[in-house]
PDB file of C-alpha atoms in Angstrom:
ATOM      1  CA  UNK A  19    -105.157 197.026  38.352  1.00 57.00           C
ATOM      2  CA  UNK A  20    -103.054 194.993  35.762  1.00 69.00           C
ATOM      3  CA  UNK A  21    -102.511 192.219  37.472  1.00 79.00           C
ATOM      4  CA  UNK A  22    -102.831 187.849  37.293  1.00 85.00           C
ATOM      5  CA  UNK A  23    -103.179 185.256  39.529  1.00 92.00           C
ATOM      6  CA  UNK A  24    -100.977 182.056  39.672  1.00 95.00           C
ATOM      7  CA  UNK A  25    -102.631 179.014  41.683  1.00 97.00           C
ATOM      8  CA  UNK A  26    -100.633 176.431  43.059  1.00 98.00           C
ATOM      9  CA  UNK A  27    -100.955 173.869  45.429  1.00 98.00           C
ATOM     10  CA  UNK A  28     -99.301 172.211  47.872  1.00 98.00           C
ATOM     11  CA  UNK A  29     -99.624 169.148  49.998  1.00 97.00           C
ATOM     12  CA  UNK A  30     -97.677 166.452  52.004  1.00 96.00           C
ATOM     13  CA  UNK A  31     -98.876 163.555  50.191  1.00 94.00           C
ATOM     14  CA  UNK A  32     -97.526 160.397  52.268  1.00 91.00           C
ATOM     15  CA  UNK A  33     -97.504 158.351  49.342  1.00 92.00           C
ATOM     16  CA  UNK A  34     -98.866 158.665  45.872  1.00 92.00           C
ATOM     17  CA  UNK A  35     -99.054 154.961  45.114  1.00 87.00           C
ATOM     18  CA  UNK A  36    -102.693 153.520  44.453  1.00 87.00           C
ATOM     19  CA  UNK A  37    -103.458 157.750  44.453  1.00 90.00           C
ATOM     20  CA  UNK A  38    -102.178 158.619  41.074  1.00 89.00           C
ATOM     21  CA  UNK A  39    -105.664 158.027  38.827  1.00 89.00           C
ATOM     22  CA  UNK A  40    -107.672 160.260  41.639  1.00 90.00           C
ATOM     23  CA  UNK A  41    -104.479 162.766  41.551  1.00 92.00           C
ATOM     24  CA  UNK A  42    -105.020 162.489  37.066  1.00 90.00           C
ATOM     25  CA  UNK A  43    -108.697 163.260  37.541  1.00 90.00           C
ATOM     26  CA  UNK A  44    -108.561 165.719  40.131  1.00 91.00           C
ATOM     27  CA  UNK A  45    -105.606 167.754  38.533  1.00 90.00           C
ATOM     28  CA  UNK A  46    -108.033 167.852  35.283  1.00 87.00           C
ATOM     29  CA  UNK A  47    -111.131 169.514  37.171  1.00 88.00           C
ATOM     30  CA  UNK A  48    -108.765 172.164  39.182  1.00 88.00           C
ATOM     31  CA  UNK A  49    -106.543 173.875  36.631  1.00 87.00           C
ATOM     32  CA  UNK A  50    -103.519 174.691  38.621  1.00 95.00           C
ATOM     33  CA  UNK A  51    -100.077 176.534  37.308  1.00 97.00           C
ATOM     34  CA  UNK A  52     -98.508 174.653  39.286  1.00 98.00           C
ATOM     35  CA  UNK A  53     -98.243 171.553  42.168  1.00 98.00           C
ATOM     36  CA  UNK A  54     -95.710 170.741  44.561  1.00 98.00           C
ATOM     37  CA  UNK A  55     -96.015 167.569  46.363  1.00 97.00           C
ATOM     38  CA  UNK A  56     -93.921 166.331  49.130  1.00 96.00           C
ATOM     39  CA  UNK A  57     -93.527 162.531  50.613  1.00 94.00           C
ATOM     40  CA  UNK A  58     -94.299 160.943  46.950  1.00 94.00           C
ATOM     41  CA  UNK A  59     -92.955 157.402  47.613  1.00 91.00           C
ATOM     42  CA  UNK A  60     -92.766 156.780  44.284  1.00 87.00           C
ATOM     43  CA  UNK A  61     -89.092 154.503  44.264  1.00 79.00           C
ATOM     44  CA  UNK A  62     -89.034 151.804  46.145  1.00 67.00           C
ATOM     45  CA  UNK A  63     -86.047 152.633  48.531  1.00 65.00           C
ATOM     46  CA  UNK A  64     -87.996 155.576  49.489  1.00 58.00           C
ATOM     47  CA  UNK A  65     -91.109 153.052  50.503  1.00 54.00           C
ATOM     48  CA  UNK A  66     -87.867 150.577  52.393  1.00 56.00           C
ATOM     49  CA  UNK A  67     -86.570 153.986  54.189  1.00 61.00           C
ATOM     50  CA  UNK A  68     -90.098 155.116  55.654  1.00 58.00           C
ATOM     51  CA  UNK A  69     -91.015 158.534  53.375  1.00 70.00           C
ATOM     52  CA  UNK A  70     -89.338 160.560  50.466  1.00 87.00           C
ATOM     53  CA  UNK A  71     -89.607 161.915  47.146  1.00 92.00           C
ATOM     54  CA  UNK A  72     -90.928 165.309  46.233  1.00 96.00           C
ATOM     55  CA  UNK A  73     -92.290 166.385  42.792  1.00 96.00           C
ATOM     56  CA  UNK A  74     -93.131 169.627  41.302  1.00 98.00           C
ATOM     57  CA  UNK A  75     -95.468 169.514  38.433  1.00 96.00           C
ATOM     58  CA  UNK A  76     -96.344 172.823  36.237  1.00 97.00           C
ATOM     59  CA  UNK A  77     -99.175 173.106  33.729  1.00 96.00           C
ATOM     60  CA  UNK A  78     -98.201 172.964  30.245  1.00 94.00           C
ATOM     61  CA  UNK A  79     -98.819 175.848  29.043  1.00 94.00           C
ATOM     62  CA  UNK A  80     -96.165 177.725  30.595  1.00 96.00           C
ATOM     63  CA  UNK A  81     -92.419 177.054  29.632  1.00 95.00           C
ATOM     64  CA  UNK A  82     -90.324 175.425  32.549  1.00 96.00           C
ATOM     65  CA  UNK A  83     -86.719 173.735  33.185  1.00 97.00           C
ATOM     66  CA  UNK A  84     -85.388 171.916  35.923  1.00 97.00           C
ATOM     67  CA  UNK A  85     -82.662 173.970  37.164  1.00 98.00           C
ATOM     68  CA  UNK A  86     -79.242 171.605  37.670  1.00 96.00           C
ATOM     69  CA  UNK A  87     -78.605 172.007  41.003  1.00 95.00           C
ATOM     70  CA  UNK A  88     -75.109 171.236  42.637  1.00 93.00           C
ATOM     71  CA  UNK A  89     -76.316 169.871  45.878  1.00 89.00           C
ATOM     72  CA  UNK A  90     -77.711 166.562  44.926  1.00 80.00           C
ATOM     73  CA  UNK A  91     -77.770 164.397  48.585  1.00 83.00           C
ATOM     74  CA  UNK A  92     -80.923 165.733  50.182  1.00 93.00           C
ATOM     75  CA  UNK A  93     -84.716 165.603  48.519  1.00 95.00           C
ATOM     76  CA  UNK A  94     -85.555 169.028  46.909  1.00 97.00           C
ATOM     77  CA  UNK A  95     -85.894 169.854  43.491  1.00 97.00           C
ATOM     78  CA  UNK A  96     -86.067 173.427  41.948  1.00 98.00           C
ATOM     79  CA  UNK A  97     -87.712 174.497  38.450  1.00 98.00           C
ATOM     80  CA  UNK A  98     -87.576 177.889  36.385  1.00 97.00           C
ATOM     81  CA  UNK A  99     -90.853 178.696  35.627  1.00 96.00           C
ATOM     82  CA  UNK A 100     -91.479 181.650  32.884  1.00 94.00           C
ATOM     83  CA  UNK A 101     -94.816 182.926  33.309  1.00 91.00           C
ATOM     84  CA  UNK A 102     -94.576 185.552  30.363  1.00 87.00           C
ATOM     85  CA  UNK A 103     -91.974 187.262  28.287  1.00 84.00           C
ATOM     86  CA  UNK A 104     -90.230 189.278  31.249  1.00 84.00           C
ATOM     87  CA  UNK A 105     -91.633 187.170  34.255  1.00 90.00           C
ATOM     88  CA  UNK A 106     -89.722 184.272  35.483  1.00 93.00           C
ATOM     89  CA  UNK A 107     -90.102 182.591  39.321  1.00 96.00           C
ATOM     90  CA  UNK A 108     -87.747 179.455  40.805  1.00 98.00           C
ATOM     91  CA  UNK A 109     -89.908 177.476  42.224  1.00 98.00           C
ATOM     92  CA  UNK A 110     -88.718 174.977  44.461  1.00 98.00           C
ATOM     93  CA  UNK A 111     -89.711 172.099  46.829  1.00 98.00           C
ATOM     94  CA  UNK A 112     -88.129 170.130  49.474  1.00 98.00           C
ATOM     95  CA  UNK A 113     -88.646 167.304  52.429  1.00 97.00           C
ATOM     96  CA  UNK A 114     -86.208 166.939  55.292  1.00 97.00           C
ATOM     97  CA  UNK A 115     -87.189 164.371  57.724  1.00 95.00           C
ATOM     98  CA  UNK A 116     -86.802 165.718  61.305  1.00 93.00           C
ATOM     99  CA  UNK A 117     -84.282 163.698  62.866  1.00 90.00           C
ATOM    100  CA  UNK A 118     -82.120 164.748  59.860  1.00 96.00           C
ATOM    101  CA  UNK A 119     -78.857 165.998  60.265  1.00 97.00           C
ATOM    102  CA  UNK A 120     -77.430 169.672  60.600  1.00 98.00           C
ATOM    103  CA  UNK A 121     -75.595 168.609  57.237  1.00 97.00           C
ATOM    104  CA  UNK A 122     -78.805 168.596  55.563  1.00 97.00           C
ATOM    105  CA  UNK A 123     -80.053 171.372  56.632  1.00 98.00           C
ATOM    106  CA  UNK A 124     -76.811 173.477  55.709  1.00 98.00           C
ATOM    107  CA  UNK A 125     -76.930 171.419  52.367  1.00 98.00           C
ATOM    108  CA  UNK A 126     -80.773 172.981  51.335  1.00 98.00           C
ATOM    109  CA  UNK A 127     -79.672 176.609  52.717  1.00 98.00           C
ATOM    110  CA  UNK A 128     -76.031 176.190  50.466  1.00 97.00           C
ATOM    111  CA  UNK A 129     -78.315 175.482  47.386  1.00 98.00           C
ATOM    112  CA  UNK A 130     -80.599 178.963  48.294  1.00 97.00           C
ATOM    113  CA  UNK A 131     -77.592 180.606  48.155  1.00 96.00           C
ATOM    114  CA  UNK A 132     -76.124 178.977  45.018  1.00 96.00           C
ATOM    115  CA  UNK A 133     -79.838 180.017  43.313  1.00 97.00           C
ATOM    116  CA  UNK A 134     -79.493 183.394  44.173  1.00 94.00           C
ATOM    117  CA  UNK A 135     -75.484 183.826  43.161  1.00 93.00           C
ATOM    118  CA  UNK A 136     -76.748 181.967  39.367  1.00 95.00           C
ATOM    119  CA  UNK A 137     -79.476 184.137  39.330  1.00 90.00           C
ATOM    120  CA  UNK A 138     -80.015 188.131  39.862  1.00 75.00           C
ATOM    121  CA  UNK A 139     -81.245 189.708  42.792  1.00 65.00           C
ATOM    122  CA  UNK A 140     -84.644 190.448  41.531  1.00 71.00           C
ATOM    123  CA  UNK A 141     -85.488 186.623  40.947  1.00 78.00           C
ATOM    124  CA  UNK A 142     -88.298 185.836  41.843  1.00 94.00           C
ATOM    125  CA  UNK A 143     -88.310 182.210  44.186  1.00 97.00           C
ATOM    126  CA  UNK A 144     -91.038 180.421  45.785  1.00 98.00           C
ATOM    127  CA  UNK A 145     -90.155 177.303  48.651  1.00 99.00           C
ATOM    128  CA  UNK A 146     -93.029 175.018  49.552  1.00 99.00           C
ATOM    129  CA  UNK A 147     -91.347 172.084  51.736  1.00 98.00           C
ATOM    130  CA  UNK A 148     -91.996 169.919  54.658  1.00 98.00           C
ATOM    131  CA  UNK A 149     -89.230 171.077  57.039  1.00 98.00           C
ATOM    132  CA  UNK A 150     -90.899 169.281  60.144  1.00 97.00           C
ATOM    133  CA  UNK A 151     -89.993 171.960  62.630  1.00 98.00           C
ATOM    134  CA  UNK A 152     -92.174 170.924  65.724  1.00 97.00           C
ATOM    135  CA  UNK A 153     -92.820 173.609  68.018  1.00 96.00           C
ATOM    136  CA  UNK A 154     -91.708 176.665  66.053  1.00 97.00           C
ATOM    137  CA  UNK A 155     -93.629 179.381  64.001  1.00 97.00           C
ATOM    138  CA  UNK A 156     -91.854 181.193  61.175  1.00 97.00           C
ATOM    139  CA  UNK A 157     -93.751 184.145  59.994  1.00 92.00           C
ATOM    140  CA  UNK A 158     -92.948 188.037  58.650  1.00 87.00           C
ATOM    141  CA  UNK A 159     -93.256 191.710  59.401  1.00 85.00           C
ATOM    142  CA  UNK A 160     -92.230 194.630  58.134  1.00 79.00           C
ATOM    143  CA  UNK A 161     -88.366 193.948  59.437  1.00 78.00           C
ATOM    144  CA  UNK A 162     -88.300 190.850  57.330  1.00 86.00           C
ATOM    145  CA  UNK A 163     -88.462 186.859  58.338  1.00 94.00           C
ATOM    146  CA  UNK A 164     -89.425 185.717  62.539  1.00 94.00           C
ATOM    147  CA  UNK A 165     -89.382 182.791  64.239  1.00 95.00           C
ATOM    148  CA  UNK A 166     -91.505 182.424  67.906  1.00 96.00           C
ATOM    149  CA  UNK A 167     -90.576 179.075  69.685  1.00 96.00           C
ATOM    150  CA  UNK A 168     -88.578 176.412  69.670  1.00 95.00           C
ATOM    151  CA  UNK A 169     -85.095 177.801  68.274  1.00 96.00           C
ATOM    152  CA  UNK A 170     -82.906 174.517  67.624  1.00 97.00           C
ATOM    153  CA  UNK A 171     -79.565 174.684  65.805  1.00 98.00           C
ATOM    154  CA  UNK A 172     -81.475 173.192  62.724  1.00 98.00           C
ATOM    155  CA  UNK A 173     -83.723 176.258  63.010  1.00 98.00           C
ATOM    156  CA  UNK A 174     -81.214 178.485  63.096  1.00 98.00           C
ATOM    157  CA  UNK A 175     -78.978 177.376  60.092  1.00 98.00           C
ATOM    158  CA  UNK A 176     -82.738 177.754  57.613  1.00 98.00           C
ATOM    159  CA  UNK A 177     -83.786 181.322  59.574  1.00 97.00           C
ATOM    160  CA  UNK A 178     -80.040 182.725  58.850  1.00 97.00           C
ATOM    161  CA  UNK A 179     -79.685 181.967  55.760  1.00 97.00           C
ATOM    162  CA  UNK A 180     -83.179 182.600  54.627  1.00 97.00           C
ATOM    163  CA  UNK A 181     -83.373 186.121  56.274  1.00 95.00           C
ATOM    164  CA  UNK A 182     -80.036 186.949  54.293  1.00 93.00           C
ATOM    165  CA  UNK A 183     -81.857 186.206  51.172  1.00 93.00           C
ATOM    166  CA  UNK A 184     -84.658 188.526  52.232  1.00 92.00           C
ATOM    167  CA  UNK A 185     -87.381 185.866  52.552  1.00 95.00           C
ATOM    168  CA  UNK A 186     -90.529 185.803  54.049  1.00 96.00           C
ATOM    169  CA  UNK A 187     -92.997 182.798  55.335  1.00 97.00           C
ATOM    170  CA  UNK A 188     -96.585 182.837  54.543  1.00 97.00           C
ATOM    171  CA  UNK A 189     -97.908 179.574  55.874  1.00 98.00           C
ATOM    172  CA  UNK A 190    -100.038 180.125  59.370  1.00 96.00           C
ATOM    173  CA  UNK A 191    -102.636 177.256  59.176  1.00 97.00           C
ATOM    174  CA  UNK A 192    -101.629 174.964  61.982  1.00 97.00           C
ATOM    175  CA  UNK A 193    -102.291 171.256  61.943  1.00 97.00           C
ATOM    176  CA  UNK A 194    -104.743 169.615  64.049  1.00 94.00           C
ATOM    177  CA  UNK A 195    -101.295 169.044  66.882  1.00 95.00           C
ATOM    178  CA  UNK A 196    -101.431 173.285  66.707  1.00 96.00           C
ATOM    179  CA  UNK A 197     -97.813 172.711  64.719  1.00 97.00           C
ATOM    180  CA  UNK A 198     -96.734 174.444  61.162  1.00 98.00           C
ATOM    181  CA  UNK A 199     -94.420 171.440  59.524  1.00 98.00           C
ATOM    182  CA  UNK A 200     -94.833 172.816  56.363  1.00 98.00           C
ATOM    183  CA  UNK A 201     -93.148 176.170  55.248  1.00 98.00           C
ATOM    184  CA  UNK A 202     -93.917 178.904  52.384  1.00 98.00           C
ATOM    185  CA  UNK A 203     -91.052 180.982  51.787  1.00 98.00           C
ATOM    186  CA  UNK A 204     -90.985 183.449  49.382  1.00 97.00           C
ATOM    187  CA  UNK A 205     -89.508 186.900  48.356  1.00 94.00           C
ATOM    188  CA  UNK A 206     -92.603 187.699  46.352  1.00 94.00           C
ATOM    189  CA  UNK A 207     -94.673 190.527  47.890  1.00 90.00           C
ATOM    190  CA  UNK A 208     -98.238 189.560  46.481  1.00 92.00           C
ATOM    191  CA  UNK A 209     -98.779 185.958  47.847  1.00 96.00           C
ATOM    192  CA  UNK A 210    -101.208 184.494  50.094  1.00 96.00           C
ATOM    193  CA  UNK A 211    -101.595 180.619  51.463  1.00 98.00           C
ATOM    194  CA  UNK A 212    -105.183 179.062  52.250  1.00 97.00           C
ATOM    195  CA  UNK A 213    -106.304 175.843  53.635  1.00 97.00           C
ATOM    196  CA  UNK A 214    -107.421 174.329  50.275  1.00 96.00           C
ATOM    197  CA  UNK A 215    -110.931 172.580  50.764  1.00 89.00           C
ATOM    198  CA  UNK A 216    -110.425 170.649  46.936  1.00 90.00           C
ATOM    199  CA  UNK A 217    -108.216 167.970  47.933  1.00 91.00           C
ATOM    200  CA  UNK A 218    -106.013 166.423  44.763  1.00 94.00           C
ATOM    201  CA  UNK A 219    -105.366 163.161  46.885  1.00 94.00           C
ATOM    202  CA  UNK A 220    -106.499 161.911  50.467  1.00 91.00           C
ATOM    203  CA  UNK A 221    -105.071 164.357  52.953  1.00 90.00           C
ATOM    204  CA  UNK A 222    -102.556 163.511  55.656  1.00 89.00           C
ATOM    205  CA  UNK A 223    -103.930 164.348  59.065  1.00 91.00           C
ATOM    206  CA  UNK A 224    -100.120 166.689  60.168  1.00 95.00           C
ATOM    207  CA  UNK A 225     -99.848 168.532  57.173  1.00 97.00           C
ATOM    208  CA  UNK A 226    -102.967 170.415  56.007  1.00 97.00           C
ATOM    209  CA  UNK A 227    -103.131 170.658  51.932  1.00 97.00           C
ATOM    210  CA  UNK A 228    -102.454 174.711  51.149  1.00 98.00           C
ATOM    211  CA  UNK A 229    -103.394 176.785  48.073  1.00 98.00           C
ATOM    212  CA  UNK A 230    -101.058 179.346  46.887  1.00 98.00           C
ATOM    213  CA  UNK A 231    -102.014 182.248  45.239  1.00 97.00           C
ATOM    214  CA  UNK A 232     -99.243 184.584  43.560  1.00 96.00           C
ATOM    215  CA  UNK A 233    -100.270 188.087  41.988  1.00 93.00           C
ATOM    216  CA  UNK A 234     -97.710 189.528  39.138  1.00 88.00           C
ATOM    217  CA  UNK A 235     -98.266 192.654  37.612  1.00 81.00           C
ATOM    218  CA  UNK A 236     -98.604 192.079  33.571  1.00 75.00           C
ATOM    219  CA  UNK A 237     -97.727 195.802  32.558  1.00 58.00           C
ATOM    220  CA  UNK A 238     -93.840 196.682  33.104  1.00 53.00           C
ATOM    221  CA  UNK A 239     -94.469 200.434  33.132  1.00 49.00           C
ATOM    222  CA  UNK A 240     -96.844 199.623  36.288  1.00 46.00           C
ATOM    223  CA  UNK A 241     -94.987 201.077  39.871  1.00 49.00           C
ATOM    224  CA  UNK A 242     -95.060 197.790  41.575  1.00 49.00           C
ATOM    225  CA  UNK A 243     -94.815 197.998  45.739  1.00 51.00           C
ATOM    226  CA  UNK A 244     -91.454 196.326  47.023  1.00 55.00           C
ATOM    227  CA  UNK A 245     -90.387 195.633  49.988  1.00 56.00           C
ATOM    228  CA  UNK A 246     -86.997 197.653  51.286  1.00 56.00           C
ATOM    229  CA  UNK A 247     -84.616 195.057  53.218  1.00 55.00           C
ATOM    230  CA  UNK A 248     -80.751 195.630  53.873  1.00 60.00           C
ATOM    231  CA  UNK A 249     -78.753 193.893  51.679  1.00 62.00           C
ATOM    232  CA  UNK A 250     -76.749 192.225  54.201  1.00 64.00           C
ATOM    233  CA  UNK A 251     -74.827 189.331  51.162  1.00 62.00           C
ATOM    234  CA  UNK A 252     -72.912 193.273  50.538  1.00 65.00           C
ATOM    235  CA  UNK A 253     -71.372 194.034  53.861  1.00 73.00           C
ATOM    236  CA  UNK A 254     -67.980 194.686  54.240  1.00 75.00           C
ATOM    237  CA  UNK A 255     -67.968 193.004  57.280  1.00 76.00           C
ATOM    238  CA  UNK A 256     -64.237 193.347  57.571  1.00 79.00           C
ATOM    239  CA  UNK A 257     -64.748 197.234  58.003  1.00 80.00           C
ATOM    240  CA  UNK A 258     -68.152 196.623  60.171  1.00 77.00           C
ATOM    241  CA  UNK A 259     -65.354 194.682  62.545  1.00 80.00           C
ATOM    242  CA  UNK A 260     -62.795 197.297  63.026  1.00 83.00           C
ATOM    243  CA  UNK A 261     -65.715 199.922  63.529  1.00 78.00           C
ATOM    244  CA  UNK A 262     -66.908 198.059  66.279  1.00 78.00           C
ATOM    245  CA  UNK A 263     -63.999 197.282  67.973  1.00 81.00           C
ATOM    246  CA  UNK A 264     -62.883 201.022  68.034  1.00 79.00           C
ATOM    247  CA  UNK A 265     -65.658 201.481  70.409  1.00 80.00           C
ATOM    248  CA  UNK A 266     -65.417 201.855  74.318  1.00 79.00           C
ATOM    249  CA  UNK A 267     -68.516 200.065  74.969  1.00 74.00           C
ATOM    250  CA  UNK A 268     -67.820 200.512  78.922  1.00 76.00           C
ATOM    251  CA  UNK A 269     -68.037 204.131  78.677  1.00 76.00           C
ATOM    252  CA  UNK A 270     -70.691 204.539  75.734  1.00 74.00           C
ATOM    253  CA  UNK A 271     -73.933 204.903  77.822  1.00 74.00           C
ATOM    254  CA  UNK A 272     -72.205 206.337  80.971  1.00 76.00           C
ATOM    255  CA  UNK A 273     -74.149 209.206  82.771  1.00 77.00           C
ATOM    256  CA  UNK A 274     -76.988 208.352  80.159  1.00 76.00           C
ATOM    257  CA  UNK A 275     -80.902 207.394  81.294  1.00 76.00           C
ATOM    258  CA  UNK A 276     -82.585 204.895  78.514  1.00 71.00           C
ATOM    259  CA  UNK A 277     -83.718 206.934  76.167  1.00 72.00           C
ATOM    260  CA  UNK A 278     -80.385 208.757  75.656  1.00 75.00           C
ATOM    261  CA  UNK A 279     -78.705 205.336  75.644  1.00 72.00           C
ATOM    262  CA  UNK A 280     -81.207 203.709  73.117  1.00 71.00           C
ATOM    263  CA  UNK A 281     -80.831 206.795  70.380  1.00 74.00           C
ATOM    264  CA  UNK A 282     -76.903 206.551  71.185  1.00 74.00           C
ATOM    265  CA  UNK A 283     -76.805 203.087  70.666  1.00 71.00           C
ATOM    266  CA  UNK A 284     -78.739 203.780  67.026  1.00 68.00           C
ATOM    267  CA  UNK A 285     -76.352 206.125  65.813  1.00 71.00           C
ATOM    268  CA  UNK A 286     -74.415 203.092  65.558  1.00 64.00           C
ATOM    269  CA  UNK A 287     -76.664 200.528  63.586  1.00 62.00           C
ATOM    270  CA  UNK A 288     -77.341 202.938  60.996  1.00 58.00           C
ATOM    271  CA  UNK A 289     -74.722 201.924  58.460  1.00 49.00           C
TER     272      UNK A 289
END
């Protein structure tokens, strides 16, 4: 089939000070697209405060901006990456410490939102971040975006938002505490995450170093498989209100055994 790879890589670095000349060298013998790097420490108030700084870095011979975002009080940075003439993907990358506020988290999910109003729906976007949710496992079927676990308010805010926007998470390789603290989300359909083996820089024993692989079809005239979600950001959920409250949910499943009740009940969620 007519299709290419892009490689990237991602890793929780916990510092890149006294790492950058193996990072140079090692960058040289792998031949990403693209790297996304979380817990740089690069400035010193981010060395004072105990972590920060995240860094996306693509290879040079594909045209990229840094995308201006409004939300500037939280560590995440998104580029526009154009991988050929018709092909463009955000991708993005983000660290939010986990005693952090719900105001961060509703800052990061605002800026999601704001990328997909400034951009059209068929944007392609790609996440890679250290969210450092303990205890909870964020995965996909074919109904769209899961979580199993631990379902804290933080959780909550990135899983809403996120499942609006019709994205999935591919990242299943627990660290050695059986814990996923670093998330993939995407709304690309060809993608898989590995454990990567070639480590850029020393690895950080919670947050195992992943290799990204994305598949894009080169040929436009190629039928190219999609996933079919709801468009919930469309609702008129002023209507979807009074429809609801016209019904007499007391006397809906009267006289009814389950089945009966369950196809009733679907009559009504098919809108």
């Amino acid at each position: 089939m007519c299709l290419f790879n892009l490689s990237g890589y991602y890793q929780n670095v916990r510092s890149l000070n006294n790492k950058l000349n193996n990072l140079i060298c090692n960058i040289q013998c792998e031949k990403y697209d693209f790297l996304m790097l979380t817990e740089t420490w690069l400035k010193s108030e981010m060395r004072q405060n105990g972590g920060g700084g995240v860094v996306i870095i693509v290879n040079n011979k594909y045209t990229c901006e840094l995308i201006q975002i409004p939300y500037g009080s939280i560590e995440q940075v998104f580029v526009l990456m154009k991988i050929n003439d018709v092909q463009k993907v955000i991708l993005g990358t983000c660290y939010i410490p986990e005693t952090s506020p719900l105001s961060v988290y509703e800052t990061h999910t605002d800026t999601i939102s704001w990328l997909f109003s400034r951009f059209d729906d068929k944007t392609n976007i790609l996440i890679a971040g250290d969210y450092n949710f303990r205890g909870t496992t964020f995965s996909c079927n074919n109904t769209g975006l899961t979580i199993d676990g631990n379902r804290s308010a933080a959780v909550n805010i990135i899983y809403d938002c996120f499942s609006v926007h019709n994205l999935s998470q591919y990242n299943c390789i627990r660290n050695s505490y059986g814990n996923i603290l670093d998330l993939i989300f995407t709304n690309l359909n060809l993608i898989s995450v590995k454990l990567c083996s070639s480590l850029l820089v020393t690895i950080n024993k919670p947050h195992p170093p992943l290799n990204i692989i994305c598949e894009f079809y080169k040929c436009n005239n190629l039928s190219i498989p999609t996933k079919t979600y709801r468009n919930f950001r469309k609702i008129n959920f002023d209507n979807v209100s009074i429809a609801l409250n016209k019904i007499n949910w007391c006397n809906l499943f009267s006289c009814m055994n389950v089945d009966a009740a369950l196809q009733r009940l679907q009559t009504f969620t098919q809108w």
